[in-house]
Coordinates of C-alpha atoms in Angstrom, one line a residue:
M1 CA 137.7 256.1 -159.7
S2 CA 134.8 258.4 -159.1
V3 CA 131.4 257.3 -157.7
T4 CA 129.9 257.6 -161.2
E5 CA 132.6 255.4 -162.6
S6 CA 132.0 252.8 -159.9
A7 CA 128.3 253.0 -160.7
A8 CA 129.1 252.3 -164.4
K9 CA 131.3 249.4 -163.5
I10 CA 128.6 247.8 -161.4
A11 CA 126.0 248.4 -164.1
D12 CA 128.2 246.7 -166.7
R13 CA 128.4 243.7 -164.4
L14 CA 124.7 243.6 -163.7
R15 CA 124.0 243.5 -167.5
T16 CA 125.8 240.2 -167.6
M17 CA 123.4 238.6 -165.1
D18 CA 120.0 237.0 -165.6
F19 CA 119.2 236.9 -161.9
V20 CA 120.5 238.7 -158.7
H21 CA 120.2 238.1 -155.0
V22 CA 119.6 241.5 -153.4
Y23 CA 120.2 242.0 -149.6
A24 CA 119.2 245.3 -148.0
H25 CA 119.2 247.0 -144.7
H26 CA 115.7 247.3 -143.1
D27 CA 115.7 251.1 -142.5
A28 CA 114.5 254.0 -144.8
D29 CA 117.8 254.3 -146.7
G30 CA 118.1 250.5 -147.2
I31 CA 114.6 250.1 -148.4
A32 CA 114.8 253.1 -150.7
S33 CA 118.1 251.8 -152.1
A34 CA 116.6 248.4 -152.6
A35 CA 113.5 249.9 -154.3
I36 CA 115.6 252.0 -156.7
L37 CA 117.8 249.0 -157.6
C38 CA 115.0 246.5 -158.0
V39 CA 112.9 248.7 -160.1
A40 CA 115.9 249.3 -162.3
L41 CA 116.6 245.6 -162.5
R42 CA 113.0 244.8 -163.4
R43 CA 113.1 247.3 -166.2
A44 CA 116.3 245.7 -167.5
D45 CA 114.7 242.3 -167.4
I46 CA 117.0 241.1 -164.7
G47 CA 115.3 238.8 -162.2
F48 CA 115.9 239.2 -158.5
R49 CA 115.2 237.9 -155.1
L50 CA 115.1 240.4 -152.2
R51 CA 115.9 239.9 -148.6
F52 CA 115.9 242.6 -145.8
L53 CA 118.3 242.3 -142.8
P54 CA 118.9 244.4 -139.6
Q55 CA 122.6 243.6 -140.1
L56 CA 124.7 241.4 -142.3
A57 CA 127.3 238.7 -141.6
A58 CA 129.4 237.2 -144.4
S59 CA 127.6 233.8 -143.8
D60 CA 124.3 235.4 -144.8
V61 CA 125.4 235.8 -148.4
E62 CA 124.4 232.5 -150.1
C63 CA 125.6 233.1 -153.7
P64 CA 128.4 235.8 -153.7
E65 CA 128.8 235.7 -157.4
I66 CA 125.3 237.0 -158.0
S67 CA 124.7 239.0 -154.8
V68 CA 124.2 242.8 -154.4
L69 CA 124.2 244.4 -150.9
C70 CA 122.3 247.6 -150.4
D71 CA 123.1 249.8 -147.4
L72 CA 125.0 246.7 -146.1
G73 CA 128.3 245.0 -146.5
A74 CA 130.9 247.8 -146.5
S75 CA 131.9 247.0 -142.9
V76 CA 132.2 243.2 -143.4
S77 CA 135.8 242.6 -144.2
E78 CA 135.5 238.9 -144.9
L79 CA 133.0 239.1 -147.8
P80 CA 134.0 237.2 -151.0
E81 CA 135.3 239.4 -153.8
P82 CA 132.5 238.8 -156.3
V83 CA 129.9 240.5 -154.1
I84 CA 128.5 243.8 -155.3
I85 CA 128.3 246.5 -152.6
I86 CA 126.1 249.6 -152.7
D87 CA 126.8 251.3 -149.4
H88 CA 128.1 254.5 -147.7
H89 CA 129.3 253.1 -144.3
V90 CA 133.0 252.9 -143.4
P91 CA 134.5 250.4 -145.9
Y92 CA 136.4 247.3 -144.8
A93 CA 135.2 244.9 -147.5
K94 CA 137.7 244.2 -150.3
T95 CA 135.8 243.9 -153.5
P96 CA 136.3 245.4 -157.0
Y97 CA 132.6 246.1 -157.3
H98 CA 131.9 248.6 -154.5
I99 CA 130.3 252.0 -154.9
N100 CA 130.8 254.0 -151.7
P101 CA 131.4 257.8 -151.3
R102 CA 134.1 257.1 -148.6
L103 CA 136.3 255.3 -151.2
E104 CA 136.4 258.5 -153.2
G105 CA 137.1 260.9 -150.4
L106 CA 133.5 262.0 -150.0
D107 CA 131.5 262.3 -146.8
G108 CA 129.4 259.2 -146.6
E109 CA 127.8 260.3 -143.4
R110 CA 126.4 263.6 -144.8
E111 CA 126.5 264.0 -148.6
L112 CA 125.7 260.6 -150.3
S113 CA 123.4 257.8 -148.9
A114 CA 123.0 254.2 -150.1
A115 CA 119.9 255.3 -151.9
G116 CA 122.0 257.9 -153.8
C117 CA 124.5 255.3 -154.7
A118 CA 121.8 252.9 -155.9
Y119 CA 120.4 255.8 -158.0
L120 CA 123.8 256.3 -159.6
V121 CA 123.8 252.6 -160.5
A122 CA 120.3 252.7 -161.8
S123 CA 121.1 255.7 -163.9
A124 CA 124.1 253.9 -165.3
L125 CA 121.9 251.0 -166.2
S126 CA 119.5 253.3 -168.1
S127 CA 118.8 257.0 -168.3
D128 CA 115.1 256.1 -168.2
N129 CA 115.6 255.5 -164.4
R130 CA 115.9 259.2 -163.6
D131 CA 112.3 259.1 -162.3
L132 CA 113.5 257.2 -159.3
A133 CA 115.3 260.2 -157.9
G134 CA 112.5 261.0 -155.5
L135 CA 113.4 257.9 -153.5
V136 CA 116.9 259.3 -152.9
M137 CA 115.2 261.9 -150.7
A138 CA 113.8 259.1 -148.5
G139 CA 117.4 257.8 -147.9
I140 CA 118.7 261.3 -147.3
I141 CA 116.1 262.1 -144.7
G142 CA 116.1 258.7 -143.1
D143 CA 119.9 258.8 -142.5
K144 CA 119.7 262.5 -141.4
Q145 CA 121.9 263.6 -144.3
E146 CA 122.0 267.0 -145.9
V147 CA 121.3 268.1 -149.5
C148 CA 124.9 268.9 -150.3
G149 CA 127.7 267.3 -152.3
M150 CA 126.5 264.4 -154.6
N151 CA 123.0 264.5 -152.9
E152 CA 122.6 268.1 -154.1
T153 CA 123.6 267.1 -157.6
I154 CA 121.0 264.3 -157.7
V155 CA 118.3 266.4 -156.1
G156 CA 119.1 269.4 -158.4
D157 CA 118.8 267.3 -161.5
A158 CA 115.5 265.9 -160.2
I159 CA 114.2 269.4 -159.6
G160 CA 115.2 270.4 -163.1
N161 CA 113.3 267.3 -164.5
N162 CA 110.2 268.3 -162.4
L163 CA 110.4 265.2 -160.2
I164 CA 110.9 267.1 -157.0
T165 CA 109.7 270.5 -155.9
P166 CA 111.4 272.2 -152.9
G167 CA 109.3 274.4 -150.6
K168 CA 108.9 275.5 -147.0
G169 CA 106.6 273.9 -144.4
I170 CA 106.0 271.8 -141.4
L171 CA 108.3 268.8 -141.5
L172 CA 106.5 266.4 -139.1
P173 CA 105.4 263.3 -140.9
G174 CA 101.7 262.5 -141.0
R175 CA 98.6 262.9 -143.1
T176 CA 96.8 265.1 -140.6
T177 CA 97.8 267.5 -137.9
R178 CA 96.7 265.0 -135.2
E179 CA 99.0 262.3 -136.7
Q180 CA 101.9 264.8 -136.9
I181 CA 101.6 265.7 -133.2
E182 CA 100.5 262.4 -131.7
Y183 CA 103.2 260.3 -133.5
A184 CA 106.0 262.9 -133.5
F185 CA 109.3 261.2 -132.8
S186 CA 111.7 262.9 -135.1
P187 CA 111.8 265.4 -133.4
Y188 CA 110.3 263.9 -130.2
L189 CA 108.0 266.4 -128.5
P190 CA 107.8 265.6 -124.8
G191 CA 104.4 266.6 -123.4
L192 CA 102.8 266.1 -126.8
S193 CA 104.1 263.0 -128.6
G194 CA 101.8 260.1 -127.8
D195 CA 99.0 262.2 -126.4
A196 CA 96.0 261.8 -128.7
E197 CA 93.8 264.3 -126.7
K198 CA 96.3 267.1 -127.0
A199 CA 97.0 266.4 -130.6
E200 CA 93.2 266.5 -131.4
E201 CA 92.9 269.8 -129.6
I202 CA 95.7 271.4 -131.5
E203 CA 94.2 270.0 -134.8
R204 CA 90.9 271.7 -134.0
K205 CA 92.6 275.1 -133.4
C206 CA 94.7 274.8 -136.5
Q207 CA 91.6 274.0 -138.7
E208 CA 90.3 277.5 -137.8
M209 CA 93.1 279.1 -139.7
T210 CA 92.4 280.4 -143.2
S211 CA 95.8 280.4 -144.8
D212 CA 98.8 278.1 -144.9
E213 CA 100.9 280.8 -143.1
A214 CA 98.4 281.2 -140.3
Y215 CA 98.1 277.4 -140.0
A216 CA 101.9 276.9 -139.7
S217 CA 102.1 279.8 -137.2
K218 CA 99.3 278.4 -135.0
L219 CA 100.7 274.9 -135.1
L220 CA 104.2 276.0 -134.2
T221 CA 102.9 278.3 -131.4
S222 CA 100.9 275.4 -129.9
I223 CA 103.8 273.1 -130.0
V224 CA 106.2 275.6 -128.4
M225 CA 103.7 276.3 -125.6
Q226 CA 102.9 272.7 -124.8
S227 CA 106.1 270.8 -125.3
S228 CA 109.3 270.8 -123.3
A229 CA 111.4 269.9 -126.4
S230 CA 114.8 271.5 -126.9
D231 CA 115.3 274.6 -129.0
A232 CA 117.0 272.5 -131.6
S233 CA 114.1 270.1 -131.8
L234 CA 111.6 272.9 -132.1
L235 CA 113.6 274.6 -134.8
S236 CA 113.6 271.4 -136.9
I237 CA 109.8 271.3 -137.1
Y238 CA 109.7 273.9 -139.8
G239 CA 112.1 274.2 -142.8
R240 CA 112.8 273.1 -146.3
S241 CA 110.3 270.5 -147.5
W242 CA 110.3 268.3 -150.6
K243 CA 107.3 267.4 -152.8
L244 CA 107.8 264.2 -154.8
H245 CA 105.8 264.0 -157.9
R246 CA 106.3 260.3 -158.8
E247 CA 105.8 258.7 -155.3
I248 CA 102.6 257.5 -153.8
I249 CA 103.4 259.4 -150.6
P250 CA 104.4 262.8 -152.1
D251 CA 105.8 264.4 -148.9
A252 CA 109.4 263.2 -148.6
N253 CA 109.4 263.3 -144.8
S254 CA 106.3 261.2 -144.6
L255 CA 107.5 258.7 -147.2
S256 CA 110.8 258.3 -145.4
A257 CA 109.1 257.9 -142.0
V258 CA 106.6 255.3 -143.3
I259 CA 109.0 253.0 -145.0
D260 CA 111.5 253.3 -142.1
A261 CA 108.8 252.4 -139.6
C262 CA 107.6 249.4 -141.7
G263 CA 111.1 248.1 -142.0
K264 CA 111.9 248.3 -138.3
A265 CA 108.5 246.9 -137.4
G266 CA 109.3 243.7 -139.2
K267 CA 107.3 244.6 -142.3
A268 CA 110.1 245.7 -144.7
D269 CA 108.2 244.0 -147.6
L270 CA 105.4 246.5 -146.9
G271 CA 107.8 249.5 -146.8
F272 CA 109.4 248.2 -150.1
A273 CA 105.9 248.0 -151.7
V274 CA 105.2 251.6 -150.9
A275 CA 108.7 252.7 -152.1
A276 CA 108.2 250.8 -155.3
G277 CA 104.9 252.5 -156.0
D278 CA 102.2 250.0 -154.9
A279 CA 99.4 252.3 -154.0
A280 CA 97.2 249.4 -152.7
K281 CA 99.6 249.0 -149.8
E282 CA 99.6 252.6 -148.7
E283 CA 96.9 252.5 -146.0
E284 CA 98.3 249.4 -144.4
A285 CA 101.7 251.0 -144.3
W286 CA 100.4 254.1 -142.6
T287 CA 98.7 251.9 -140.0
V288 CA 101.9 249.9 -139.3
A289 CA 103.9 253.1 -139.1
A290 CA 101.6 254.7 -136.6
A291 CA 101.7 251.7 -134.3
F292 CA 105.5 251.6 -134.5
R293 CA 105.9 255.3 -133.9
K294 CA 103.6 255.0 -130.8
H295 CA 105.8 252.1 -129.6
L296 CA 109.0 254.2 -130.0
I297 CA 107.4 257.2 -128.1
E298 CA 106.5 254.8 -125.2
N299 CA 110.1 253.5 -125.1
A300 CA 111.5 257.0 -125.2
A301 CA 109.1 258.2 -122.5
S302 CA 110.1 255.4 -120.2
A303 CA 113.9 255.4 -121.0
K304 CA 116.0 255.2 -117.8
E305 CA 119.3 256.9 -117.4
I306 CA 121.5 254.2 -115.8
R307 CA 124.6 256.4 -115.8
P308 CA 125.4 259.9 -117.3
H309 CA 124.3 259.9 -120.9
V310 CA 123.7 256.1 -121.0
Y311 CA 120.0 255.1 -121.2
E312 CA 118.1 251.8 -121.1
V313 CA 114.9 251.0 -123.0
K314 CA 112.4 248.2 -122.6
D315 CA 112.5 247.0 -126.2
A316 CA 116.0 246.3 -127.6
D317 CA 114.8 246.8 -131.2
A318 CA 113.7 250.4 -130.3
A319 CA 117.2 251.4 -129.2
S320 CA 118.3 252.9 -132.5
D321 CA 115.4 255.2 -132.9
V322 CA 115.2 256.2 -129.2
A323 CA 118.9 257.1 -129.5
D324 CA 118.0 259.4 -132.3
M325 CA 115.2 260.9 -130.3
L326 CA 117.1 261.4 -127.1
S327 CA 120.3 262.8 -128.8
A328 CA 118.3 265.5 -130.6
D329 CA 118.0 267.2 -127.2
K330 CA 121.6 266.7 -126.2
K331 CA 124.9 268.5 -127.1
T332 CA 126.8 265.5 -125.7
P333 CA 127.0 261.9 -126.9
V334 CA 124.2 259.5 -126.0
I335 CA 124.2 255.7 -125.8
V336 CA 121.0 253.6 -125.6
I337 CA 121.0 249.9 -124.7
G338 CA 118.2 247.4 -124.9
R339 CA 118.1 243.8 -123.7
A340 CA 116.8 240.9 -125.7
P341 CA 116.9 237.2 -124.7
S342 CA 119.8 236.5 -127.1
Y343 CA 121.6 239.8 -127.5
L344 CA 122.3 243.2 -126.2
K345 CA 121.4 246.1 -128.6
V346 CA 123.5 249.2 -128.3
S347 CA 123.0 252.4 -130.3
A348 CA 125.4 255.4 -130.0
R349 CA 125.0 259.0 -131.2
A350 CA 127.3 262.0 -131.1
P351 CA 127.0 265.6 -132.4
Y352 CA 128.2 265.7 -136.0
G353 CA 131.7 266.9 -136.3
S354 CA 132.7 266.1 -132.7
D355 CA 135.9 264.3 -131.7
V356 CA 133.9 261.1 -130.8
N357 CA 134.2 258.2 -133.3
F358 CA 131.4 255.8 -132.4
E359 CA 132.0 253.7 -135.5
Q360 CA 135.4 252.7 -134.2
F361 CA 134.1 252.3 -130.7
M362 CA 131.2 250.1 -131.6
K363 CA 133.2 248.0 -134.0
Q364 CA 136.0 247.4 -131.6
S365 CA 133.6 246.7 -128.6
A366 CA 131.6 244.3 -130.7
E367 CA 134.7 242.4 -131.9
K368 CA 136.0 242.3 -128.3
F369 CA 132.8 240.7 -127.0
G370 CA 132.0 238.5 -130.0
G371 CA 129.3 240.6 -131.5
A372 CA 129.0 242.8 -134.6
G373 CA 129.0 246.6 -134.8
G374 CA 129.8 249.7 -136.8
G375 CA 128.2 252.5 -138.7
H376 CA 129.2 256.1 -138.9
A377 CA 131.4 258.3 -136.6
S378 CA 128.3 260.1 -135.2
R379 CA 125.7 257.3 -135.6
A380 CA 126.7 253.7 -134.9
G381 CA 125.4 250.6 -133.2
G382 CA 125.9 246.9 -132.6
E383 CA 124.7 243.7 -131.1
L384 CA 126.6 242.1 -128.3
P385 CA 126.1 238.9 -126.3
P386 CA 123.9 239.6 -123.3
G387 CA 126.4 238.3 -120.7
C388 CA 128.9 241.1 -121.5
E389 CA 126.7 244.1 -120.4
A390 CA 128.5 245.0 -117.2
E391 CA 132.0 244.8 -118.8
F392 CA 130.8 246.7 -121.9
L393 CA 129.4 249.5 -119.7
S394 CA 132.7 249.7 -117.9
T395 CA 134.5 250.3 -121.2
I396 CA 132.5 253.4 -122.1
P397 CA 134.9 256.3 -121.8
E398 CA 134.2 259.7 -120.5
F399 CA 132.8 261.0 -123.8
A400 CA 129.5 259.6 -122.6

């Protein structure tokens, strides 16, 4: 069964429902997929209740027969069969209502996100939902995927329908040059990220430029001269950009960054409001995103290497994003841990295509110590009981 056939099967089932419980992950891909699905449900006159979670256990699903999981659930083997799953993580769940690129031999880490899967379901519900394609870009960027495979098909159709316009430009999220520099965390720019004074100085110099080309050149030169970021990070600052014509934040990188930050800052409802098109919430969302990005930069700057390629951060909930920030400068795997009173947060990253399989490592480690973990081969994480830290660290093999 193809992903489009799986989407049609789920859409047919949704049409039989009057009300749905939607559970979604709290990152950019999860929030975007929830927004796509919930807007489509509203248009189909299907009521819904929405809940965001950092991770899911089978016990979280209160009414399996009317529940839909977005960017969650694939890795939970004990879920009841009636649950609908819209996901792209490694599948362990056994349910006949599951759209997942990995079930069809596609690369769920690179070429189709949960937002893309939700879009296929929404399109199967009604062709009038094609205007939601812009939100798929938020999922692609948020999960560091590529515009290839099914992603390319969705984005190509959206370009043809004048919903997305590709271009070239600076890819740092932000409304101003100062915001782009001061709150830069993807990529992280050591020496500039978090420094308001230097960001304002660069902004003043860039404002003197009289063309877009001169502006981009001046900005890139200033960053290269003042930051110790890796070549890979510097190269990622400029590239293919995406203008979204139906979203309240039209720059795809900025939209993804804002809704991701809101979700991880505990304001997923705010990120959802922006993704769903509530312009009245945009300013508040930018404010929350700026504060969260500043917090991440502080954690990255103070991260301590406790053994080769293993880092410790002050805030456990910053571990995932700091792992992304630190791994961008590395050609080797990176593991970041953070301690909370009731759990140990672990996030692991490896270069795409390497022999390392962090999904298996984190899932097995979590199960061994009584926690929960999983994800993708190159991007995985988990939560473990705090008392197992020393033993967990001793199990990390030489790949890190």
